[in-house]
Amino acid sequence: MSIREYLPMLTAFEDEENLLAAFQAGAEGYLLKTMEPESFLRQLTGMNAGESPIAPHLVKQLPHKFIQYKENTKLHTLSGKNLTDRQQEVLQLLTQGLTYREIAIQLKLKEATVKYHIKELLTKFGLSKRTQLITYTLRNDLVKRK
């Protein structure tokens, strides 16, 4: 997928209402005009790797209402105890706003391995997007908030 296939929102608004409205309208990411240039470029680079870019400090603001149920599929309610240690580590870093590359570096893994873990978690919870996984993780206290 190329960057042109994504539709990220570029905005000055940081509130939950605008964040939710953007995703409901089909935005694949949410970036702020006030982001540091390095962070902004890192998020755009992540798009090329298939990530949904979102300003790191907004991750915790993702509203609980955002999680959408897949058609005819219920989300599985699992406690953090049902996840492997590695899955918990990946989720912890993902909820802190790190990109796949940054998670790979921190955990001394290949980026492809991080993507594999994310894909497995998405499947496990019946989700399809990284932002849904982050929201679901925070909503269900699957990781400790820092």
mmCIF file of C-alpha atoms in Angstrom:
data_model
loop_
_atom_site.group_PDB
_atom_site.id
_atom_site.type_symbol
_atom_site.label_atom_id
_atom_site.label_comp_id
_atom_site.label_asym_id
_atom_site.label_seq_id
_atom_site.Cartn_x
_atom_site.Cartn_y
_atom_site.Cartn_z
ATOM 1 C CA MET A 1 0.000 0.000 0.000
ATOM 2 C CA SER A 2 1.393 3.404 -0.858
ATOM 3 C CA ILE A 3 0.974 6.573 1.156
ATOM 4 C CA ARG A 4 -1.565 7.810 -1.389
ATOM 5 C CA GLU A 5 -3.919 4.977 -0.413
ATOM 6 C CA TYR A 6 -4.253 6.314 3.141
ATOM 7 C CA LEU A 7 -6.436 9.147 4.267
ATOM 8 C CA PRO A 8 -4.920 10.643 7.419
ATOM 9 C CA MET A 9 -6.508 13.695 9.014
ATOM 10 C CA LEU A 10 -4.180 16.678 9.395
ATOM 11 C CA THR A 11 -5.682 19.101 11.881
ATOM 12 C CA ALA A 12 -5.134 21.538 14.720
ATOM 13 C CA PHE A 13 -7.914 19.999 16.849
ATOM 14 C CA GLU A 14 -6.933 17.674 19.713
ATOM 15 C CA ASP A 15 -10.354 17.053 21.273
ATOM 16 C CA GLU A 16 -12.087 13.680 21.485
ATOM 17 C CA GLU A 17 -15.103 14.798 19.444
ATOM 18 C CA ASN A 18 -13.031 15.746 16.384
ATOM 19 C CA LEU A 19 -10.848 12.674 16.776
ATOM 20 C CA LEU A 20 -13.898 10.379 16.769
ATOM 21 C CA ALA A 21 -15.538 12.260 13.883
ATOM 22 C CA ALA A 22 -12.404 11.900 11.752
ATOM 23 C CA PHE A 23 -12.249 8.125 12.223
ATOM 24 C CA GLN A 24 -15.982 7.746 11.698
ATOM 25 C CA ALA A 25 -15.595 9.670 8.428
ATOM 26 C CA GLY A 26 -12.984 7.159 7.287
ATOM 27 C CA ALA A 27 -9.685 8.758 8.280
ATOM 28 C CA GLU A 28 -6.879 6.200 8.548
ATOM 29 C CA GLY A 29 -4.889 8.371 10.921
ATOM 30 C CA TYR A 30 -4.931 11.618 12.876
ATOM 31 C CA LEU A 31 -1.967 13.972 12.812
ATOM 32 C CA LEU A 32 -1.653 17.412 14.330
ATOM 33 C CA LYS A 33 -0.284 20.477 12.612
ATOM 34 C CA THR A 34 1.548 21.268 15.853
ATOM 35 C CA MET A 35 3.511 17.974 15.936
ATOM 36 C CA GLU A 36 7.279 18.122 16.080
ATOM 37 C CA PRO A 37 8.648 17.673 12.542
ATOM 38 C CA GLU A 38 10.565 14.489 13.485
ATOM 39 C CA SER A 39 7.471 12.892 14.997
ATOM 40 C CA PHE A 40 5.339 13.933 12.025
ATOM 41 C CA LEU A 41 7.792 12.445 9.526
ATOM 42 C CA ARG A 42 8.093 9.257 11.607
ATOM 43 C CA GLN A 43 4.311 8.846 11.499
ATOM 44 C CA LEU A 44 4.220 9.438 7.736
ATOM 45 C CA THR A 45 7.008 6.913 7.246
ATOM 46 C CA GLY A 46 5.000 4.431 9.315
ATOM 47 C CA MET A 47 2.101 4.868 6.879
ATOM 48 C CA ASN A 48 4.272 3.452 4.128
ATOM 49 C CA ALA A 49 4.764 0.364 6.327
ATOM 50 C CA GLY A 50 0.998 -0.059 6.732
ATOM 51 C CA GLU A 51 0.564 1.698 10.068
ATOM 52 C CA SER A 52 -2.284 4.064 10.845
ATOM 53 C CA PRO A 53 -0.569 7.261 11.940
ATOM 54 C CA ILE A 54 -1.797 8.982 15.056
ATOM 55 C CA ALA A 55 -0.169 11.714 17.104
ATOM 56 C CA PRO A 56 1.400 9.770 20.020
ATOM 57 C CA HIS A 57 -0.095 11.859 22.822
ATOM 58 C CA LEU A 58 -3.597 11.386 21.350
ATOM 59 C CA VAL A 59 -3.493 7.598 21.672
ATOM 60 C CA LYS A 60 -4.849 7.755 25.233
ATOM 61 C CA GLN A 61 -7.658 10.066 24.107
ATOM 62 C CA LEU A 62 -9.127 7.526 21.712
ATOM 63 C CA PRO A 63 -12.728 7.338 22.835
ATOM 64 C CA HIS A 64 -14.210 4.061 24.002
ATOM 65 C CA LYS A 65 -16.979 4.506 21.438
ATOM 66 C CA PHE A 66 -14.442 4.204 18.634
ATOM 67 C CA ILE A 67 -14.139 0.423 18.776
ATOM 68 C CA GLN A 68 -16.352 -0.951 16.059
ATOM 69 C CA TYR A 69 -17.544 -4.509 16.090
ATOM 70 C CA LYS A 70 -16.808 -6.473 12.942
ATOM 71 C CA GLU A 71 -19.967 -7.579 11.218
ATOM 72 C CA ASN A 72 -21.357 -10.708 12.908
ATOM 73 C CA THR A 73 -18.271 -10.989 15.117
ATOM 74 C CA LYS A 74 -18.088 -10.272 18.825
ATOM 75 C CA LEU A 75 -14.887 -9.087 20.383
ATOM 76 C CA HIS A 76 -13.304 -11.603 22.662
ATOM 77 C CA THR A 77 -12.929 -10.397 26.213
ATOM 78 C CA LEU A 78 -9.547 -11.540 27.358
ATOM 79 C CA SER A 79 -7.595 -10.481 30.363
ATOM 80 C CA GLY A 80 -3.965 -9.563 30.053
ATOM 81 C CA LYS A 81 -3.239 -12.995 31.563
ATOM 82 C CA ASN A 82 -4.382 -14.638 28.304
ATOM 83 C CA LEU A 83 -1.698 -12.800 26.345
ATOM 84 C CA THR A 84 1.896 -13.886 25.988
ATOM 85 C CA ASP A 85 4.570 -11.777 27.651
ATOM 86 C CA ARG A 86 5.700 -10.587 24.216
ATOM 87 C CA GLN A 87 2.146 -9.610 23.214
ATOM 88 C CA GLN A 88 1.834 -7.614 26.443
ATOM 89 C CA GLU A 89 5.151 -5.868 25.741
ATOM 90 C CA VAL A 90 4.091 -5.001 22.196
ATOM 91 C CA LEU A 91 0.711 -3.700 23.402
ATOM 92 C CA GLN A 92 2.375 -1.640 26.132
ATOM 93 C CA LEU A 93 4.614 0.123 23.623
ATOM 94 C CA LEU A 94 1.847 0.453 21.040
ATOM 95 C CA THR A 95 -0.376 2.249 23.565
ATOM 96 C CA GLN A 96 2.487 4.645 24.218
ATOM 97 C CA GLY A 97 2.300 5.748 20.586
ATOM 98 C CA LEU A 98 5.415 4.018 19.273
ATOM 99 C CA THR A 99 5.630 2.999 15.620
ATOM 100 C CA TYR A 100 6.308 -0.599 14.568
ATOM 101 C CA ARG A 101 9.930 0.321 13.902
ATOM 102 C CA GLU A 102 10.357 1.946 17.325
ATOM 103 C CA ILE A 103 8.784 -1.087 19.039
ATOM 104 C CA ALA A 104 11.124 -3.388 17.119
ATOM 105 C CA ILE A 105 14.166 -1.385 18.176
ATOM 106 C CA GLN A 106 13.119 -1.260 21.822
ATOM 107 C CA LEU A 107 12.327 -4.983 22.002
ATOM 108 C CA LYS A 108 15.315 -5.949 19.814
ATOM 109 C CA LEU A 109 13.048 -7.594 17.241
ATOM 110 C CA LYS A 110 12.662 -7.330 13.507
ATOM 111 C CA GLU A 111 9.920 -4.975 12.369
ATOM 112 C CA ALA A 112 8.248 -7.916 10.605
ATOM 113 C CA THR A 113 8.050 -9.739 13.952
ATOM 114 C CA VAL A 114 6.305 -6.763 15.548
ATOM 115 C CA LYS A 115 3.841 -6.676 12.636
ATOM 116 C CA TYR A 116 3.230 -10.397 13.138
ATOM 117 C CA HIS A 117 2.425 -9.864 16.839
ATOM 118 C CA ILE A 118 0.086 -6.971 16.002
ATOM 119 C CA LYS A 119 -1.654 -9.070 13.340
ATOM 120 C CA GLU A 120 -2.100 -11.937 15.817
ATOM 121 C CA LEU A 121 -3.537 -9.535 18.419
ATOM 122 C CA LEU A 122 -5.927 -8.011 15.887
ATOM 123 C CA THR A 123 -7.129 -11.497 14.965
ATOM 124 C CA LYS A 124 -7.405 -12.559 18.613
ATOM 125 C CA PHE A 125 -9.643 -9.591 19.434
ATOM 126 C CA GLY A 126 -11.606 -9.568 16.176
ATOM 127 C CA LEU A 127 -10.302 -6.139 15.185
ATOM 128 C CA SER A 128 -8.972 -4.823 11.903
ATOM 129 C CA LYS A 129 -7.041 -1.629 12.673
ATOM 130 C CA ARG A 130 -4.191 -0.635 14.937
ATOM 131 C CA THR A 131 -6.198 2.249 16.399
ATOM 132 C CA GLN A 132 -8.978 -0.183 17.363
ATOM 133 C CA LEU A 133 -6.407 -2.407 19.072
ATOM 134 C CA ILE A 134 -5.015 0.530 21.038
ATOM 135 C CA THR A 135 -8.478 1.625 22.120
ATOM 136 C CA TYR A 136 -9.529 -1.913 23.046
ATOM 137 C CA THR A 137 -6.316 -2.440 25.019
ATOM 138 C CA LEU A 138 -6.754 0.767 27.016
ATOM 139 C CA ARG A 139 -10.492 0.251 27.527
ATOM 140 C CA ASN A 140 -9.983 -3.241 28.929
ATOM 141 C CA ASP A 141 -6.878 -2.420 30.982
ATOM 142 C CA LEU A 142 -4.796 -5.057 29.205
ATOM 143 C CA VAL A 143 -1.618 -3.115 29.941
ATOM 144 C CA LYS A 144 -0.508 -0.825 32.735
ATOM 145 C CA ARG A 145 -0.896 2.852 31.881
ATOM 146 C CA LYS A 146 2.190 4.970 32.302
#
